[in-house]
Amino acid sequence: LEAWSCPPLYDMVHYGHSNQLRQAKAMGDYLIVGVHTDSEISKHKGPPVFTQEERYKMVRAIKWVDEVVQGAPYVTTLETLDKYNCDFCVHGDDITLTVDGKDTYEEVKKSGRYRECKRTQGVSTTDLVGRMLLMTKAHHSNIDTSDYQEHTDNFGKVDLVCHGKTEIYPDKDGSDPYAFFLNTQEPRRKGILRTVDSGNSLTTDAIVQRIIKNRLLFEARNQKKEAKEIAVIQAMKRQEEEKTKERAQAVL
């Protein structure tokens, strides 16, 4: 079985996306993931944080993905599934709408070639963008040390510590952050600290700057998305209430 997955953004890729793709792959044997262009996303959702080329690379790096289709259409049709020999498409159990407020999966749902996986609670692109808009330079230095240590205790002893080619900034007390890391004493002195070249110059600061630069556009995007989802939920609720009344009248 070949499965097609085409969530609306794959922008700000996070563990929720990975979990969705893990579930999708488990439903079939071969997973094809469609990733939209910047223009398609801007039309239906608002400006993306990452460029389409960056998003193609990020999705390819997720281990459950067998193939990536660049420039996938925003609305998934039977024609698209047939073009790539997919038996069905998979999406999370959240609402995905076009700029006109239509269900992007309506056609494949009606044909019985739609499957759903559980959305990962507590994380979303919308939430991440909102949190980064509120983030300041003090954000990183306000981590509760006791909470951090509680989590790092679960890692056990590590054999290798890796860092990208970005600059290594000292901790707030001025100490080397790699003098003590995940219960490993002085990884730099022990020779287990390795520099890894990702081949990409993108940094967290650069991402934050992109979001700040388009702050008003991102805030408008988030508000528009929430308003459309609320409208759909209310419409579905009204339909269910009407069906309940009709069933009650039929019984009488």
Short mmCIF file of N, CA, C and O in Angstrom, two decimals, residues 119-219:
data_model
loop_
_atom_site.label_atom_id
_atom_site.label_comp_id
_atom_site.label_asym_id
_atom_site.label_seq_id
_atom_site.Cartn_x
_atom_site.Cartn_y
_atom_site.Cartn_z
N ARG A 119 -3.69 13.78 15.93
CA ARG A 119 -2.86 14.97 16.01
C ARG A 119 -2.13 14.98 17.35
O ARG A 119 -2.68 14.59 18.37
N THR A 120 -0.88 15.40 17.34
CA THR A 120 -0.09 15.48 18.57
C THR A 120 -0.51 16.72 19.35
O THR A 120 -0.37 17.85 18.87
N GLN A 121 -1.04 16.52 20.53
CA GLN A 121 -1.53 17.63 21.34
C GLN A 121 -0.37 18.45 21.91
O GLN A 121 0.70 17.93 22.20
N GLY A 122 -0.60 19.74 22.07
CA GLY A 122 0.36 20.58 22.76
C GLY A 122 1.41 21.23 21.88
O GLY A 122 2.25 21.99 22.39
N VAL A 123 1.38 20.98 20.58
CA VAL A 123 2.37 21.61 19.70
C VAL A 123 1.74 21.88 18.34
O VAL A 123 0.98 21.07 17.83
N SER A 124 2.03 23.05 17.78
CA SER A 124 1.55 23.40 16.45
C SER A 124 2.43 24.50 15.90
O SER A 124 3.09 25.23 16.66
N THR A 125 2.44 24.65 14.58
CA THR A 125 3.21 25.73 13.96
C THR A 125 2.69 27.08 14.44
O THR A 125 3.47 27.99 14.74
N THR A 126 1.36 27.21 14.52
CA THR A 126 0.76 28.46 14.96
C THR A 126 1.24 28.83 16.36
O THR A 126 1.60 29.98 16.63
N ASP A 127 1.27 27.85 17.25
CA ASP A 127 1.70 28.09 18.62
C ASP A 127 3.19 28.45 18.68
O ASP A 127 3.59 29.36 19.39
N LEU A 128 4.01 27.75 17.90
CA LEU A 128 5.45 28.02 17.90
C LEU A 128 5.75 29.43 17.41
O LEU A 128 6.59 30.13 17.98
N VAL A 129 5.08 29.84 16.35
CA VAL A 129 5.28 31.20 15.83
C VAL A 129 4.87 32.22 16.88
O VAL A 129 5.57 33.21 17.12
N GLY A 130 3.74 31.99 17.53
CA GLY A 130 3.29 32.89 18.58
C GLY A 130 4.27 32.98 19.72
O GLY A 130 4.56 34.07 20.23
N ARG A 131 4.82 31.85 20.14
CA ARG A 131 5.79 31.84 21.23
C ARG A 131 7.07 32.55 20.84
O ARG A 131 7.68 33.26 21.65
N MET A 132 7.50 32.39 19.60
CA MET A 132 8.74 33.04 19.16
C MET A 132 8.56 34.55 19.01
O MET A 132 9.50 35.31 19.18
N LEU A 133 7.35 34.98 18.72
CA LEU A 133 7.09 36.42 18.66
C LEU A 133 7.23 37.05 20.04
O LEU A 133 7.54 38.23 20.16
N LEU A 134 6.97 36.26 21.08
CA LEU A 134 7.07 36.75 22.46
C LEU A 134 8.46 36.57 23.04
O LEU A 134 8.75 37.09 24.11
N MET A 135 9.31 35.83 22.35
CA MET A 135 10.62 35.47 22.89
C MET A 135 11.57 36.66 22.91
O MET A 135 11.59 37.47 22.00
N THR A 136 12.37 36.72 23.97
CA THR A 136 13.40 37.75 24.08
C THR A 136 14.73 37.07 24.31
O THR A 136 14.81 35.85 24.47
N LYS A 137 15.79 37.87 24.34
CA LYS A 137 17.11 37.28 24.58
C LYS A 137 17.22 36.68 25.97
O LYS A 137 18.00 35.79 26.21
N ALA A 138 16.39 37.18 26.90
CA ALA A 138 16.41 36.65 28.26
C ALA A 138 15.72 35.29 28.34
O ALA A 138 15.87 34.57 29.31
N HIS A 139 14.98 34.95 27.29
CA HIS A 139 14.21 33.71 27.28
C HIS A 139 15.09 32.50 27.57
O HIS A 139 14.74 31.63 28.35
N HIS A 140 16.26 32.46 26.93
CA HIS A 140 17.12 31.28 27.05
C HIS A 140 17.78 31.18 28.42
O HIS A 140 18.19 30.10 28.83
N SER A 141 17.91 32.29 29.12
CA SER A 141 18.61 32.26 30.40
C SER A 141 17.68 32.06 31.58
O SER A 141 18.11 32.04 32.73
N ASN A 142 16.37 31.89 31.29
CA ASN A 142 15.40 31.73 32.37
C ASN A 142 14.97 30.29 32.57
O ASN A 142 13.94 30.01 33.16
N ILE A 143 15.75 29.33 32.05
CA ILE A 143 15.43 27.92 32.22
C ILE A 143 15.65 27.51 33.67
O ILE A 143 16.68 27.81 34.26
N ASP A 144 14.68 26.84 34.25
CA ASP A 144 14.80 26.35 35.62
C ASP A 144 15.84 25.24 35.66
O ASP A 144 15.66 24.19 35.06
N THR A 145 16.93 25.47 36.38
CA THR A 145 18.02 24.51 36.42
C THR A 145 17.60 23.16 36.97
O THR A 145 18.02 22.11 36.48
N SER A 146 16.74 23.15 37.99
CA SER A 146 16.32 21.89 38.59
C SER A 146 15.51 21.06 37.59
O SER A 146 15.67 19.84 37.51
N ASP A 147 14.62 21.73 36.83
CA ASP A 147 13.83 21.02 35.81
C ASP A 147 14.73 20.47 34.73
O ASP A 147 14.56 19.35 34.26
N TYR A 148 15.71 21.28 34.31
CA TYR A 148 16.63 20.85 33.25
C TYR A 148 17.42 19.63 33.71
O TYR A 148 17.57 18.65 32.99
N GLN A 149 17.89 19.67 34.96
CA GLN A 149 18.68 18.55 35.47
C GLN A 149 17.85 17.29 35.58
O GLN A 149 18.32 16.19 35.31
N GLU A 150 16.57 17.45 35.95
CA GLU A 150 15.68 16.29 36.07
C GLU A 150 15.57 15.56 34.73
O GLU A 150 15.56 14.34 34.68
N HIS A 151 15.48 16.33 33.63
CA HIS A 151 15.36 15.71 32.31
C HIS A 151 16.68 15.13 31.84
O HIS A 151 16.74 14.06 31.24
N THR A 152 17.78 15.83 32.11
CA THR A 152 19.07 15.33 31.64
C THR A 152 19.48 14.06 32.38
O THR A 152 20.23 13.24 31.83
N ASP A 153 18.97 13.86 33.58
CA ASP A 153 19.30 12.64 34.32
C ASP A 153 18.80 11.40 33.60
O ASP A 153 19.30 10.30 33.81
N ASN A 154 17.80 11.57 32.75
CA ASN A 154 17.24 10.43 32.02
C ASN A 154 18.08 9.98 30.85
O ASN A 154 17.86 8.91 30.29
N PHE A 155 19.06 10.79 30.46
CA PHE A 155 19.86 10.45 29.29
C PHE A 155 20.95 9.42 29.57
O PHE A 155 21.38 8.70 28.69
N GLY A 156 21.39 9.38 30.83
CA GLY A 156 22.48 8.47 31.15
C GLY A 156 23.79 9.01 30.59
O GLY A 156 23.89 10.14 30.13
N LYS A 157 24.81 8.18 30.56
CA LYS A 157 26.12 8.62 30.07
C LYS A 157 26.14 8.60 28.54
O LYS A 157 25.66 7.67 27.91
N VAL A 158 26.66 9.66 27.97
CA VAL A 158 26.73 9.75 26.51
C VAL A 158 28.15 9.50 26.03
O VAL A 158 29.12 9.75 26.74
N ASP A 159 28.27 8.98 24.82
CA ASP A 159 29.58 8.68 24.24
C ASP A 159 30.05 9.74 23.26
O ASP A 159 31.24 9.81 22.94
N LEU A 160 29.10 10.55 22.78
CA LEU A 160 29.47 11.55 21.78
C LEU A 160 28.57 12.77 21.92
O LEU A 160 27.36 12.64 22.07
N VAL A 161 29.16 13.95 21.90
CA VAL A 161 28.42 15.21 21.99
C VAL A 161 28.69 15.99 20.69
O VAL A 161 29.84 16.17 20.32
N CYS A 162 27.61 16.40 20.02
CA CYS A 162 27.77 17.08 18.73
C CYS A 162 27.22 18.51 18.78
O CYS A 162 26.23 18.79 19.45
N HIS A 163 27.87 19.39 18.04
CA HIS A 163 27.43 20.78 17.91
C HIS A 163 27.63 21.20 16.46
O HIS A 163 28.57 20.75 15.81
N GLY A 164 26.75 22.06 15.97
CA GLY A 164 26.89 22.55 14.61
C GLY A 164 28.03 23.54 14.50
O GLY A 164 28.78 23.77 15.45
N LYS A 165 28.16 24.16 13.34
CA LYS A 165 29.27 25.08 13.11
C LYS A 165 28.96 26.50 13.56
O LYS A 165 29.76 27.42 13.36
N THR A 166 27.79 26.69 14.21
CA THR A 166 27.46 28.00 14.75
C THR A 166 28.30 28.27 15.99
O THR A 166 28.84 27.36 16.62
N GLU A 167 28.38 29.54 16.35
CA GLU A 167 29.20 29.94 17.49
C GLU A 167 28.67 29.33 18.79
O GLU A 167 27.46 29.23 18.99
N ILE A 168 29.57 28.90 19.66
CA ILE A 168 29.19 28.36 20.97
C ILE A 168 29.21 29.50 21.98
O ILE A 168 30.28 30.04 22.30
N TYR A 169 28.04 29.88 22.46
CA TYR A 169 27.95 30.98 23.41
C TYR A 169 28.10 30.46 24.84
O TYR A 169 27.62 29.37 25.17
N PRO A 170 28.76 31.23 25.72
CA PRO A 170 28.91 30.81 27.11
C PRO A 170 27.58 30.84 27.85
O PRO A 170 26.65 31.55 27.44
N ASP A 171 27.48 30.06 28.94
CA ASP A 171 26.28 30.11 29.77
C ASP A 171 26.20 31.47 30.44
O ASP A 171 27.14 32.28 30.38
N LYS A 172 25.07 31.73 31.14
CA LYS A 172 24.88 33.05 31.73
C LYS A 172 25.91 33.37 32.81
O LYS A 172 26.15 34.54 33.11
N ASP A 173 26.56 32.32 33.37
CA ASP A 173 27.61 32.58 34.36
C ASP A 173 28.98 32.69 33.71
O ASP A 173 30.00 32.78 34.41
N GLY A 174 29.00 32.64 32.37
CA GLY A 174 30.26 32.78 31.65
C GLY A 174 31.02 31.49 31.42
O GLY A 174 32.08 31.49 30.79
N SER A 175 30.49 30.37 31.89
CA SER A 175 31.18 29.10 31.77
C SER A 175 30.97 28.45 30.41
O SER A 175 30.03 28.78 29.68
N ASP A 176 31.83 27.51 30.08
CA ASP A 176 31.73 26.76 28.83
C ASP A 176 30.55 25.80 28.92
O ASP A 176 30.52 24.94 29.80
N PRO A 177 29.56 25.89 28.02
CA PRO A 177 28.39 25.00 28.10
C PRO A 177 28.74 23.53 27.89
O PRO A 177 27.94 22.65 28.24
N TYR A 178 29.89 23.25 27.34
CA TYR A 178 30.28 21.86 27.10
C TYR A 178 31.31 21.37 28.11
O TYR A 178 31.93 20.33 27.92
N ALA A 179 31.44 22.13 29.22
CA ALA A 179 32.31 21.64 30.29
C ALA A 179 31.62 20.51 31.04
O ALA A 179 32.25 19.60 31.58
N PHE A 180 30.28 20.58 31.08
CA PHE A 180 29.48 19.53 31.71
C PHE A 180 28.20 19.40 30.90
O PHE A 180 27.47 20.36 30.73
N PHE A 181 27.94 18.22 30.36
CA PHE A 181 26.80 18.06 29.46
C PHE A 181 26.21 16.67 29.59
O PHE A 181 26.89 15.67 29.39
N LEU A 182 24.94 16.61 29.98
CA LEU A 182 24.23 15.33 30.11
C LEU A 182 25.03 14.30 30.90
O LEU A 182 25.28 13.18 30.45
N ASN A 183 25.45 14.69 32.08
CA ASN A 183 26.16 13.79 33.01
C ASN A 183 27.54 13.35 32.49
O ASN A 183 28.11 12.39 32.98
N THR A 184 28.04 14.02 31.48
CA THR A 184 29.37 13.69 30.96
C THR A 184 30.33 14.82 31.32
O THR A 184 30.15 15.95 30.88
N GLN A 185 31.32 14.53 32.12
CA GLN A 185 32.27 15.54 32.54
C GLN A 185 33.17 15.97 31.39
O GLN A 185 33.78 15.15 30.71
N GLU A 186 33.20 17.26 31.15
CA GLU A 186 34.12 17.88 30.21
C GLU A 186 34.23 17.13 28.87
O GLU A 186 35.28 16.57 28.55
N PRO A 187 33.17 17.12 28.07
CA PRO A 187 33.23 16.44 26.77
C PRO A 187 34.31 16.98 25.86
O PRO A 187 34.91 16.24 25.09
N ARG A 188 34.60 18.29 26.00
CA ARG A 188 35.66 18.86 25.17
C ARG A 188 37.02 18.27 25.55
O ARG A 188 37.81 17.88 24.69
N ARG A 189 37.29 18.18 26.87
CA ARG A 189 38.58 17.64 27.31
C ARG A 189 38.70 16.15 27.03
O ARG A 189 39.76 15.64 26.69
N LYS A 190 37.56 15.44 27.12
CA LYS A 190 37.58 14.00 26.89
C LYS A 190 37.66 13.64 25.42
O LYS A 190 37.81 12.46 25.06
N GLY A 191 37.51 14.64 24.55
CA GLY A 191 37.64 14.38 23.13
C GLY A 191 36.40 13.78 22.49
O GLY A 191 36.48 13.17 21.42
N ILE A 192 35.22 13.95 23.14
CA ILE A 192 34.00 13.38 22.57
C ILE A 192 33.08 14.47 22.01
O ILE A 192 31.94 14.19 21.65
N LEU A 193 33.56 15.71 21.95
CA LEU A 193 32.80 16.80 21.35
C LEU A 193 33.15 16.89 19.87
O LEU A 193 34.31 17.00 19.50
N ARG A 194 32.15 16.78 19.00
CA ARG A 194 32.37 16.82 17.56
C ARG A 194 31.58 17.98 16.94
O ARG A 194 30.45 18.26 17.33
N THR A 195 32.20 18.62 15.96
CA THR A 195 31.54 19.67 15.20
C THR A 195 30.94 19.05 13.94
O THR A 195 31.62 18.35 13.19
N VAL A 196 29.65 19.28 13.74
CA VAL A 196 28.95 18.71 12.59
C VAL A 196 28.54 19.83 11.64
O VAL A 196 27.90 20.80 12.05
N ASP A 197 28.90 19.68 10.38
CA ASP A 197 28.55 20.68 9.37
C ASP A 197 27.24 20.26 8.70
O ASP A 197 27.18 19.25 7.98
N SER A 198 26.18 21.01 8.94
CA SER A 198 24.87 20.69 8.36
C SER A 198 24.77 21.11 6.91
O SER A 198 23.82 20.74 6.21
N GLY A 199 25.72 21.92 6.47
CA GLY A 199 25.65 22.42 5.10
C GLY A 199 24.65 23.55 4.95
O GLY A 199 24.30 23.94 3.84
N ASN A 200 24.19 24.09 6.10
CA ASN A 200 23.19 25.15 6.07
C ASN A 200 23.56 26.21 7.11
O ASN A 200 23.91 25.88 8.24
N SER A 201 23.50 27.45 6.72
CA SER A 201 23.89 28.55 7.62
C SER A 201 22.73 29.07 8.46
O SER A 201 22.89 30.01 9.24
N LEU A 202 21.55 28.47 8.33
CA LEU A 202 20.37 28.93 9.06
C LEU A 202 20.54 28.73 10.56
O LEU A 202 20.98 27.68 11.02
N THR A 203 20.19 29.74 11.34
CA THR A 203 20.28 29.67 12.79
C THR A 203 18.93 30.03 13.42
O THR A 203 18.05 30.58 12.75
N THR A 204 18.80 29.73 14.71
CA THR A 204 17.57 30.09 15.43
C THR A 204 17.34 31.59 15.41
O THR A 204 16.21 32.07 15.22
N ASP A 205 18.42 32.35 15.58
CA ASP A 205 18.29 33.82 15.55
C ASP A 205 17.75 34.30 14.21
O ASP A 205 16.93 35.21 14.15
N ALA A 206 18.22 33.67 13.13
CA ALA A 206 17.77 34.07 11.79
C ALA A 206 16.28 33.78 11.62
O ALA A 206 15.54 34.57 11.01
N ILE A 207 15.83 32.64 12.17
CA ILE A 207 14.41 32.27 12.08
C ILE A 207 13.56 33.28 12.86
O ILE A 207 12.51 33.74 12.39
N VAL A 208 14.02 33.63 14.05
CA VAL A 208 13.30 34.60 14.88
C VAL A 208 13.21 35.94 14.15
O VAL A 208 12.16 36.60 14.14
N GLN A 209 14.29 36.35 13.50
CA GLN A 209 14.30 37.61 12.77
C GLN A 209 13.30 37.59 11.61
O GLN A 209 12.66 38.59 11.30
N ARG A 210 13.17 36.45 10.95
CA ARG A 210 12.19 36.32 9.87
C ARG A 210 10.78 36.55 10.42
O ARG A 210 9.95 37.21 9.79
N ILE A 211 10.51 35.94 11.58
CA ILE A 211 9.18 36.05 12.18
C ILE A 211 8.90 37.48 12.62
O ILE A 211 7.82 38.03 12.38
N ILE A 212 9.89 38.11 13.24
CA ILE A 212 9.73 39.48 13.71
C ILE A 212 9.50 40.42 12.53
O ILE A 212 8.66 41.33 12.58
N LYS A 213 10.24 40.20 11.44
CA LYS A 213 10.12 41.04 10.25
C LYS A 213 8.70 41.02 9.69
O LYS A 213 8.18 42.04 9.21
N ASN A 214 8.05 39.86 9.76
CA ASN A 214 6.69 39.71 9.24
C ASN A 214 5.68 39.55 10.37
O ASN A 214 4.67 38.87 10.21
N ARG A 215 5.97 40.17 11.50
CA ARG A 215 5.16 39.97 12.70
C ARG A 215 3.67 40.17 12.46
O ARG A 215 2.85 39.31 12.81
N LEU A 216 3.30 41.30 11.86
CA LEU A 216 1.88 41.59 11.65
C LEU A 216 1.22 40.58 10.73
O LEU A 216 0.08 40.18 10.95
N LEU A 217 1.96 40.12 9.71
CA LEU A 217 1.42 39.13 8.78
C LEU A 217 1.19 37.80 9.48
O LEU A 217 0.17 37.14 9.27
N PHE A 218 2.14 37.39 10.34
CA PHE A 218 1.99 36.13 11.06
C PHE A 218 0.85 36.20 12.08
O PHE A 218 0.11 35.24 12.25
N GLU A 219 0.74 37.33 12.76
CA GLU A 219 -0.35 37.48 13.73
C GLU A 219 -1.71 37.43 13.01
O GLU A 219 -2.65 36.80 13.51
#
